[in-house]
């Protein structure tokens, strides 16, 4: 029942993702969430660290696309200055936007990893689309109302998974 909620990997931040290891595993593309994955949900622009991370992705000959449930205005304002491809209003965890991102990057699901901060949108959607998934700790401690409700349910699921021995991560929720 909870299989689609389990990420393949769990890290503290995007900066802990080993791009070389992903490349060795055949990963050629990254689909990333925006809010609370790359930057705080209320930060309009990329930080210098995010810019450097995106640069390193490209240096590893990997493609990157932002897939966000947020509005076109929000995602475009962030992505355009960074010359990043994006899909807005993605309706995650539905598979459609993940599949579309793979098609746009000309990669297969097996060559793609999803990076995000939410189990019920990023991980569930990525797993349903047959992609590898990496869950990151949210950048900000605050969230919008809808995300707050998701976080509460996520904490319940993570506790249950830990209790059943399905995950062995440090207590991060």
mmCIF file with all atom_site columns, C-alpha atoms in Angstrom:
data_model
loop_
_atom_site.group_PDB
_atom_site.id
_atom_site.type_symbol
_atom_site.label_atom_id
_atom_site.label_alt_id
_atom_site.label_comp_id
_atom_site.label_asym_id
_atom_site.label_entity_id
_atom_site.label_seq_id
_atom_site.pdbx_PDB_ins_code
_atom_site.Cartn_x
_atom_site.Cartn_y
_atom_site.Cartn_z
_atom_site.occupancy
_atom_site.B_iso_or_equiv
_atom_site.pdbx_formal_charge
_atom_site.auth_seq_id
_atom_site.auth_comp_id
_atom_site.auth_asym_id
_atom_site.auth_atom_id
_atom_site.pdbx_PDB_model_num
ATOM 1   C CA . UNK A 1 1   ? 0.000  0.000  0.000   1.00 0.00 ? 1   UNK A CA 1
ATOM 2   C CA . UNK A 1 2   ? 2.774  2.453  0.916   1.00 0.00 ? 2   UNK A CA 1
ATOM 3   C CA . UNK A 1 3   ? 5.221  1.317  -1.799  1.00 0.00 ? 3   UNK A CA 1
ATOM 4   C CA . UNK A 1 4   ? 4.545  4.338  -4.028  1.00 0.00 ? 4   UNK A CA 1
ATOM 5   C CA . UNK A 1 5   ? 5.210  6.661  -1.086  1.00 0.00 ? 5   UNK A CA 1
ATOM 6   C CA . UNK A 1 6   ? 8.762  5.364  -0.538  1.00 0.00 ? 6   UNK A CA 1
ATOM 7   C CA . UNK A 1 7   ? 11.522 7.412  -2.165  1.00 0.00 ? 7   UNK A CA 1
ATOM 8   C CA . UNK A 1 8   ? 14.602 5.665  -3.539  1.00 0.00 ? 8   UNK A CA 1
ATOM 9   C CA . UNK A 1 9   ? 16.803 8.053  -1.583  1.00 0.00 ? 9   UNK A CA 1
ATOM 10  C CA . UNK A 1 10  ? 16.474 10.606 1.203   1.00 0.00 ? 10  UNK A CA 1
ATOM 11  C CA . UNK A 1 11  ? 18.871 13.548 1.647   1.00 0.00 ? 11  UNK A CA 1
ATOM 12  C CA . UNK A 1 12  ? 19.006 16.725 3.704   1.00 0.00 ? 12  UNK A CA 1
ATOM 13  C CA . UNK A 1 13  ? 19.179 19.009 0.641   1.00 0.00 ? 13  UNK A CA 1
ATOM 14  C CA . UNK A 1 14  ? 19.730 19.072 -3.111  1.00 0.00 ? 14  UNK A CA 1
ATOM 15  C CA . UNK A 1 15  ? 23.414 19.740 -2.430  1.00 0.00 ? 15  UNK A CA 1
ATOM 16  C CA . UNK A 1 16  ? 23.857 16.241 -0.957  1.00 0.00 ? 16  UNK A CA 1
ATOM 17  C CA . UNK A 1 17  ? 22.747 14.570 -4.183  1.00 0.00 ? 17  UNK A CA 1
ATOM 18  C CA . UNK A 1 18  ? 25.754 12.887 -5.770  1.00 0.00 ? 18  UNK A CA 1
ATOM 19  C CA . UNK A 1 19  ? 25.382 13.740 -9.444  1.00 0.00 ? 19  UNK A CA 1
ATOM 20  C CA . UNK A 1 20  ? 28.296 11.482 -10.402 1.00 0.00 ? 20  UNK A CA 1
ATOM 21  C CA . UNK A 1 21  ? 26.606 8.494  -8.736  1.00 0.00 ? 21  UNK A CA 1
ATOM 22  C CA . UNK A 1 22  ? 23.344 9.259  -10.500 1.00 0.00 ? 22  UNK A CA 1
ATOM 23  C CA . UNK A 1 23  ? 25.221 9.424  -13.791 1.00 0.00 ? 23  UNK A CA 1
ATOM 24  C CA . UNK A 1 24  ? 26.848 6.029  -13.093 1.00 0.00 ? 24  UNK A CA 1
ATOM 25  C CA . UNK A 1 25  ? 23.355 4.615  -12.572 1.00 0.00 ? 25  UNK A CA 1
ATOM 26  C CA . UNK A 1 26  ? 22.334 5.838  -16.025 1.00 0.00 ? 26  UNK A CA 1
ATOM 27  C CA . UNK A 1 27  ? 20.441 8.939  -14.911 1.00 0.00 ? 27  UNK A CA 1
ATOM 28  C CA . UNK A 1 28  ? 20.475 11.599 -17.656 1.00 0.00 ? 28  UNK A CA 1
ATOM 29  C CA . UNK A 1 29  ? 17.799 13.969 -16.378 1.00 0.00 ? 29  UNK A CA 1
ATOM 30  C CA . UNK A 1 30  ? 16.450 15.528 -13.197 1.00 0.00 ? 30  UNK A CA 1
ATOM 31  C CA . UNK A 1 31  ? 12.885 16.646 -12.625 1.00 0.00 ? 31  UNK A CA 1
ATOM 32  C CA . UNK A 1 32  ? 12.853 18.958 -9.641  1.00 0.00 ? 32  UNK A CA 1
ATOM 33  C CA . UNK A 1 33  ? 10.137 20.570 -7.620  1.00 0.00 ? 33  UNK A CA 1
ATOM 34  C CA . UNK A 1 34  ? 10.529 24.301 -6.947  1.00 0.00 ? 34  UNK A CA 1
ATOM 35  C CA . UNK A 1 35  ? 8.977  25.447 -3.681  1.00 0.00 ? 35  UNK A CA 1
ATOM 36  C CA . UNK A 1 36  ? 10.755 24.205 -0.538  1.00 0.00 ? 36  UNK A CA 1
ATOM 37  C CA . UNK A 1 37  ? 12.955 21.977 -2.696  1.00 0.00 ? 37  UNK A CA 1
ATOM 38  C CA . UNK A 1 38  ? 15.137 24.520 -4.524  1.00 0.00 ? 38  UNK A CA 1
ATOM 39  C CA . UNK A 1 39  ? 14.223 27.622 -2.513  1.00 0.00 ? 39  UNK A CA 1
ATOM 40  C CA . UNK A 1 40  ? 11.737 28.673 0.144   1.00 0.00 ? 40  UNK A CA 1
ATOM 41  C CA . UNK A 1 41  ? 8.170  28.779 -1.141  1.00 0.00 ? 41  UNK A CA 1
ATOM 42  C CA . UNK A 1 42  ? 8.088  32.555 -0.795  1.00 0.00 ? 42  UNK A CA 1
ATOM 43  C CA . UNK A 1 43  ? 11.523 33.327 -2.321  1.00 0.00 ? 43  UNK A CA 1
ATOM 44  C CA . UNK A 1 44  ? 11.025 34.636 -5.865  1.00 0.00 ? 44  UNK A CA 1
ATOM 45  C CA . UNK A 1 45  ? 14.525 34.050 -7.236  1.00 0.00 ? 45  UNK A CA 1
ATOM 46  C CA . UNK A 1 46  ? 17.289 31.453 -7.215  1.00 0.00 ? 46  UNK A CA 1
ATOM 47  C CA . UNK A 1 47  ? 20.055 31.703 -4.654  1.00 0.00 ? 47  UNK A CA 1
ATOM 48  C CA . UNK A 1 48  ? 23.709 31.615 -5.773  1.00 0.00 ? 48  UNK A CA 1
ATOM 49  C CA . UNK A 1 49  ? 23.894 28.062 -4.376  1.00 0.00 ? 49  UNK A CA 1
ATOM 50  C CA . UNK A 1 50  ? 20.943 26.914 -6.489  1.00 0.00 ? 50  UNK A CA 1
ATOM 51  C CA . UNK A 1 51  ? 22.496 28.522 -9.561  1.00 0.00 ? 51  UNK A CA 1
ATOM 52  C CA . UNK A 1 52  ? 25.725 26.619 -8.883  1.00 0.00 ? 52  UNK A CA 1
ATOM 53  C CA . UNK A 1 53  ? 23.806 23.343 -8.402  1.00 0.00 ? 53  UNK A CA 1
ATOM 54  C CA . UNK A 1 54  ? 22.003 23.770 -11.732 1.00 0.00 ? 54  UNK A CA 1
ATOM 55  C CA . UNK A 1 55  ? 25.346 24.579 -13.382 1.00 0.00 ? 55  UNK A CA 1
ATOM 56  C CA . UNK A 1 56  ? 26.827 21.347 -11.988 1.00 0.00 ? 56  UNK A CA 1
ATOM 57  C CA . UNK A 1 57  ? 23.866 19.354 -13.347 1.00 0.00 ? 57  UNK A CA 1
ATOM 58  C CA . UNK A 1 58  ? 24.571 20.743 -16.798 1.00 0.00 ? 58  UNK A CA 1
ATOM 59  C CA . UNK A 1 59  ? 28.308 20.038 -16.401 1.00 0.00 ? 59  UNK A CA 1
ATOM 60  C CA . UNK A 1 60  ? 27.345 16.392 -15.822 1.00 0.00 ? 60  UNK A CA 1
ATOM 61  C CA . UNK A 1 61  ? 25.532 16.493 -19.198 1.00 0.00 ? 61  UNK A CA 1
ATOM 62  C CA . UNK A 1 62  ? 22.181 16.082 -17.484 1.00 0.00 ? 62  UNK A CA 1
ATOM 63  C CA . UNK A 1 63  ? 18.967 17.855 -18.395 1.00 0.00 ? 63  UNK A CA 1
ATOM 64  C CA . UNK A 1 64  ? 16.831 19.507 -15.731 1.00 0.00 ? 64  UNK A CA 1
ATOM 65  C CA . UNK A 1 65  ? 13.182 20.554 -15.679 1.00 0.00 ? 65  UNK A CA 1
ATOM 66  C CA . UNK A 1 66  ? 11.162 22.157 -12.908 1.00 0.00 ? 66  UNK A CA 1
ATOM 67  C CA . UNK A 1 67  ? 7.775  20.496 -12.417 1.00 0.00 ? 67  UNK A CA 1
ATOM 68  C CA . UNK A 1 68  ? 5.652  22.506 -9.997  1.00 0.00 ? 68  UNK A CA 1
ATOM 69  C CA . UNK A 1 69  ? 2.051  22.625 -8.883  1.00 0.00 ? 69  UNK A CA 1
ATOM 70  C CA . UNK A 1 70  ? 2.413  26.383 -8.537  1.00 0.00 ? 70  UNK A CA 1
ATOM 71  C CA . UNK A 1 71  ? 1.131  28.968 -11.021 1.00 0.00 ? 71  UNK A CA 1
ATOM 72  C CA . UNK A 1 72  ? 2.785  29.928 -14.288 1.00 0.00 ? 72  UNK A CA 1
ATOM 73  C CA . UNK A 1 73  ? 3.542  33.393 -12.908 1.00 0.00 ? 73  UNK A CA 1
ATOM 74  C CA . UNK A 1 74  ? 5.431  31.997 -9.900  1.00 0.00 ? 74  UNK A CA 1
ATOM 75  C CA . UNK A 1 75  ? 7.381  29.319 -11.764 1.00 0.00 ? 75  UNK A CA 1
ATOM 76  C CA . UNK A 1 76  ? 8.163  31.474 -14.809 1.00 0.00 ? 76  UNK A CA 1
ATOM 77  C CA . UNK A 1 77  ? 9.484  34.296 -12.595 1.00 0.00 ? 77  UNK A CA 1
ATOM 78  C CA . UNK A 1 78  ? 11.920 31.847 -11.010 1.00 0.00 ? 78  UNK A CA 1
ATOM 79  C CA . UNK A 1 79  ? 12.843 29.750 -14.066 1.00 0.00 ? 79  UNK A CA 1
ATOM 80  C CA . UNK A 1 80  ? 13.228 32.357 -16.819 1.00 0.00 ? 80  UNK A CA 1
ATOM 81  C CA . UNK A 1 81  ? 16.209 34.243 -15.326 1.00 0.00 ? 81  UNK A CA 1
ATOM 82  C CA . UNK A 1 82  ? 17.931 30.870 -14.827 1.00 0.00 ? 82  UNK A CA 1
ATOM 83  C CA . UNK A 1 83  ? 17.031 29.733 -18.353 1.00 0.00 ? 83  UNK A CA 1
ATOM 84  C CA . UNK A 1 84  ? 15.386 26.634 -16.893 1.00 0.00 ? 84  UNK A CA 1
ATOM 85  C CA . UNK A 1 85  ? 12.662 24.630 -18.586 1.00 0.00 ? 85  UNK A CA 1
ATOM 86  C CA . UNK A 1 86  ? 9.523  24.282 -16.468 1.00 0.00 ? 86  UNK A CA 1
ATOM 87  C CA . UNK A 1 87  ? 6.050  22.836 -16.267 1.00 0.00 ? 87  UNK A CA 1
ATOM 88  C CA . UNK A 1 88  ? 3.626  24.782 -14.060 1.00 0.00 ? 88  UNK A CA 1
ATOM 89  C CA . UNK A 1 89  ? 0.226  23.796 -12.653 1.00 0.00 ? 89  UNK A CA 1
ATOM 90  C CA . UNK A 1 90  ? 1.464  20.204 -12.857 1.00 0.00 ? 90  UNK A CA 1
ATOM 91  C CA . UNK A 1 91  ? -1.299 18.613 -10.783 1.00 0.00 ? 91  UNK A CA 1
ATOM 92  C CA . UNK A 1 92  ? 1.160  16.313 -9.024  1.00 0.00 ? 92  UNK A CA 1
ATOM 93  C CA . UNK A 1 93  ? 0.899  13.453 -8.131  1.00 0.00 ? 93  UNK A CA 1
ATOM 94  C CA . UNK A 1 94  ? -0.737 12.839 -11.498 1.00 0.00 ? 94  UNK A CA 1
ATOM 95  C CA . UNK A 1 95  ? 1.716  11.213 -13.929 1.00 0.00 ? 95  UNK A CA 1
ATOM 96  C CA . UNK A 1 96  ? 1.056  13.478 -16.913 1.00 0.00 ? 96  UNK A CA 1
ATOM 97  C CA . UNK A 1 97  ? 3.558  16.262 -16.120 1.00 0.00 ? 97  UNK A CA 1
ATOM 98  C CA . UNK A 1 98  ? 6.317  13.811 -15.214 1.00 0.00 ? 98  UNK A CA 1
ATOM 99  C CA . UNK A 1 99  ? 5.816  11.965 -18.507 1.00 0.00 ? 99  UNK A CA 1
ATOM 100 C CA . UNK A 1 100 ? 5.734  15.258 -20.398 1.00 0.00 ? 100 UNK A CA 1
ATOM 101 C CA . UNK A 1 101 ? 8.979  16.416 -18.754 1.00 0.00 ? 101 UNK A CA 1
ATOM 102 C CA . UNK A 1 102 ? 10.694 13.164 -19.805 1.00 0.00 ? 102 UNK A CA 1
ATOM 103 C CA . UNK A 1 103 ? 9.453  13.598 -23.351 1.00 0.00 ? 103 UNK A CA 1
ATOM 104 C CA . UNK A 1 104 ? 10.671 17.210 -23.492 1.00 0.00 ? 104 UNK A CA 1
ATOM 105 C CA . UNK A 1 105 ? 14.117 16.177 -22.190 1.00 0.00 ? 105 UNK A CA 1
ATOM 106 C CA . UNK A 1 106 ? 14.141 13.179 -24.582 1.00 0.00 ? 106 UNK A CA 1
ATOM 107 C CA . UNK A 1 107 ? 14.848 10.652 -21.843 1.00 0.00 ? 107 UNK A CA 1
ATOM 108 C CA . UNK A 1 108 ? 13.168 7.492  -20.625 1.00 0.00 ? 108 UNK A CA 1
ATOM 109 C CA . UNK A 1 109 ? 11.710 7.113  -17.132 1.00 0.00 ? 109 UNK A CA 1
ATOM 110 C CA . UNK A 1 110 ? 14.642 4.823  -16.248 1.00 0.00 ? 110 UNK A CA 1
ATOM 111 C CA . UNK A 1 111 ? 17.032 7.683  -17.056 1.00 0.00 ? 111 UNK A CA 1
ATOM 112 C CA . UNK A 1 112 ? 15.216 10.212 -14.876 1.00 0.00 ? 112 UNK A CA 1
ATOM 113 C CA . UNK A 1 113 ? 15.101 11.086 -11.185 1.00 0.00 ? 113 UNK A CA 1
ATOM 114 C CA . UNK A 1 114 ? 12.544 13.267 -9.394  1.00 0.00 ? 114 UNK A CA 1
ATOM 115 C CA . UNK A 1 115 ? 13.766 15.511 -6.577  1.00 0.00 ? 115 UNK A CA 1
ATOM 116 C CA . UNK A 1 116 ? 11.198 16.988 -4.217  1.00 0.00 ? 116 UNK A CA 1
ATOM 117 C CA . UNK A 1 117 ? 10.244 17.759 -0.640  1.00 0.00 ? 117 UNK A CA 1
ATOM 118 C CA . UNK A 1 118 ? 6.784  16.153 -0.480  1.00 0.00 ? 118 UNK A CA 1
ATOM 119 C CA . UNK A 1 119 ? 5.848  12.485 -0.338  1.00 0.00 ? 119 UNK A CA 1
ATOM 120 C CA . UNK A 1 120 ? 2.259  12.942 -1.565  1.00 0.00 ? 120 UNK A CA 1
ATOM 121 C CA . UNK A 1 121 ? 3.165  15.009 -4.628  1.00 0.00 ? 121 UNK A CA 1
ATOM 122 C CA . UNK A 1 122 ? 6.780  14.556 -5.736  1.00 0.00 ? 122 UNK A CA 1
ATOM 123 C CA . UNK A 1 123 ? 7.548  11.027 -4.530  1.00 0.00 ? 123 UNK A CA 1
ATOM 124 C CA . UNK A 1 124 ? 4.122  9.548  -5.225  1.00 0.00 ? 124 UNK A CA 1
ATOM 125 C CA . UNK A 1 125 ? 3.923  11.178 -8.660  1.00 0.00 ? 125 UNK A CA 1
ATOM 126 C CA . UNK A 1 126 ? 7.456  10.194 -9.611  1.00 0.00 ? 126 UNK A CA 1
ATOM 127 C CA . UNK A 1 127 ? 7.001  6.605  -8.459  1.00 0.00 ? 127 UNK A CA 1
ATOM 128 C CA . UNK A 1 128 ? 3.688  6.309  -10.291 1.00 0.00 ? 128 UNK A CA 1
ATOM 129 C CA . UNK A 1 129 ? 5.461  7.479  -13.472 1.00 0.00 ? 129 UNK A CA 1
ATOM 130 C CA . UNK A 1 130 ? 8.192  4.841  -13.043 1.00 0.00 ? 130 UNK A CA 1
ATOM 131 C CA . UNK A 1 131 ? 10.932 7.321  -12.112 1.00 0.00 ? 131 UNK A CA 1
ATOM 132 C CA . UNK A 1 132 ? 13.592 7.196  -9.410  1.00 0.00 ? 132 UNK A CA 1
ATOM 133 C CA . UNK A 1 133 ? 12.741 9.545  -6.532  1.00 0.00 ? 133 UNK A CA 1
ATOM 134 C CA . UNK A 1 134 ? 14.783 11.536 -4.027  1.00 0.00 ? 134 UNK A CA 1
ATOM 135 C CA . UNK A 1 135 ? 13.073 13.133 -1.045  1.00 0.00 ? 135 UNK A CA 1
ATOM 136 C CA . UNK A 1 136 ? 14.744 16.222 0.422   1.00 0.00 ? 136 UNK A CA 1
ATOM 137 C CA . UNK A 1 137 ? 14.105 17.984 3.702   1.00 0.00 ? 137 UNK A CA 1
ATOM 138 C CA . UNK A 1 138 ? 12.010 21.122 3.014   1.00 0.00 ? 138 UNK A CA 1
ATOM 139 C CA . UNK A 1 139 ? 14.121 24.274 2.684   1.00 0.00 ? 139 UNK A CA 1
ATOM 140 C CA . UNK A 1 140 ? 11.722 26.336 4.820   1.00 0.00 ? 140 UNK A CA 1
ATOM 141 C CA . UNK A 1 141 ? 10.029 25.447 8.071   1.00 0.00 ? 141 UNK A CA 1
ATOM 142 C CA . UNK A 1 142 ? 6.868  27.287 6.997   1.00 0.00 ? 142 UNK A CA 1
ATOM 143 C CA . UNK A 1 143 ? 4.414  26.305 4.273   1.00 0.00 ? 143 UNK A CA 1
ATOM 144 C CA . UNK A 1 144 ? 1.243  27.421 2.589   1.00 0.00 ? 144 UNK A CA 1
ATOM 145 C CA . UNK A 1 145 ? -2.030 26.054 4.006   1.00 0.00 ? 145 UNK A CA 1
ATOM 146 C CA . UNK A 1 146 ? -2.455 23.139 1.567   1.00 0.00 ? 146 UNK A CA 1
ATOM 147 C CA . UNK A 1 147 ? 1.132  22.013 2.118   1.00 0.00 ? 147 UNK A CA 1
ATOM 148 C CA . UNK A 1 148 ? 0.696  22.203 5.896   1.00 0.00 ? 148 UNK A CA 1
ATOM 149 C CA . UNK A 1 149 ? -2.071 19.612 5.627   1.00 0.00 ? 149 UNK A CA 1
ATOM 150 C CA . UNK A 1 150 ? 0.144  17.384 3.474   1.00 0.00 ? 150 UNK A CA 1
ATOM 151 C CA . UNK A 1 151 ? 3.012  17.692 5.970   1.00 0.00 ? 151 UNK A CA 1
ATOM 152 C CA . UNK A 1 152 ? 0.805  16.463 8.794   1.00 0.00 ? 152 UNK A CA 1
ATOM 153 C CA . UNK A 1 153 ? -0.189 13.383 6.791   1.00 0.00 ? 153 UNK A CA 1
ATOM 154 C CA . UNK A 1 154 ? 3.455  12.870 5.747   1.00 0.00 ? 154 UNK A CA 1
ATOM 155 C CA . UNK A 1 155 ? 4.598  12.795 9.379   1.00 0.00 ? 155 UNK A CA 1
ATOM 156 C CA . UNK A 1 156 ? 2.027  10.088 10.101  1.00 0.00 ? 156 UNK A CA 1
ATOM 157 C CA . UNK A 1 157 ? 3.134  8.004  7.098   1.00 0.00 ? 157 UNK A CA 1
ATOM 158 C CA . UNK A 1 158 ? 6.851  8.420  7.902   1.00 0.00 ? 158 UNK A CA 1
ATOM 159 C CA . UNK A 1 159 ? 6.320  7.342  11.525  1.00 0.00 ? 159 UNK A CA 1
ATOM 160 C CA . UNK A 1 160 ? 4.371  4.288  10.361  1.00 0.00 ? 160 UNK A CA 1
ATOM 161 C CA . UNK A 1 161 ? 7.064  3.398  7.796   1.00 0.00 ? 161 UNK A CA 1
ATOM 162 C CA . UNK A 1 162 ? 9.816  3.756  10.424  1.00 0.00 ? 162 UNK A CA 1
ATOM 163 C CA . UNK A 1 163 ? 7.874  1.583  12.869  1.00 0.00 ? 163 UNK A CA 1
ATOM 164 C CA . UNK A 1 164 ? 7.461  -1.120 10.195  1.00 0.00 ? 164 UNK A CA 1
ATOM 165 C CA . UNK A 1 165 ? 11.163 -0.957 9.319   1.00 0.00 ? 165 UNK A CA 1
ATOM 166 C CA . UNK A 1 166 ? 10.512 0.317  5.798   1.00 0.00 ? 166 UNK A CA 1
ATOM 167 C CA . UNK A 1 167 ? 12.819 3.306  6.297   1.00 0.00 ? 167 UNK A CA 1
ATOM 168 C CA . UNK A 1 168 ? 15.838 3.808  8.500   1.00 0.00 ? 168 UNK A CA 1
ATOM 169 C CA . UNK A 1 169 ? 16.418 7.527  8.093   1.00 0.00 ? 169 UNK A CA 1
ATOM 170 C CA . UNK A 1 170 ? 17.124 9.752  11.018  1.00 0.00 ? 170 UNK A CA 1
ATOM 171 C CA . UNK A 1 171 ? 14.004 11.188 12.615  1.00 0.00 ? 171 UNK A CA 1
ATOM 172 C CA . UNK A 1 172 ? 13.574 14.156 10.261  1.00 0.00 ? 172 UNK A CA 1
ATOM 173 C CA . UNK A 1 173 ? 9.874  14.843 10.478  1.00 0.00 ? 173 UNK A CA 1
#
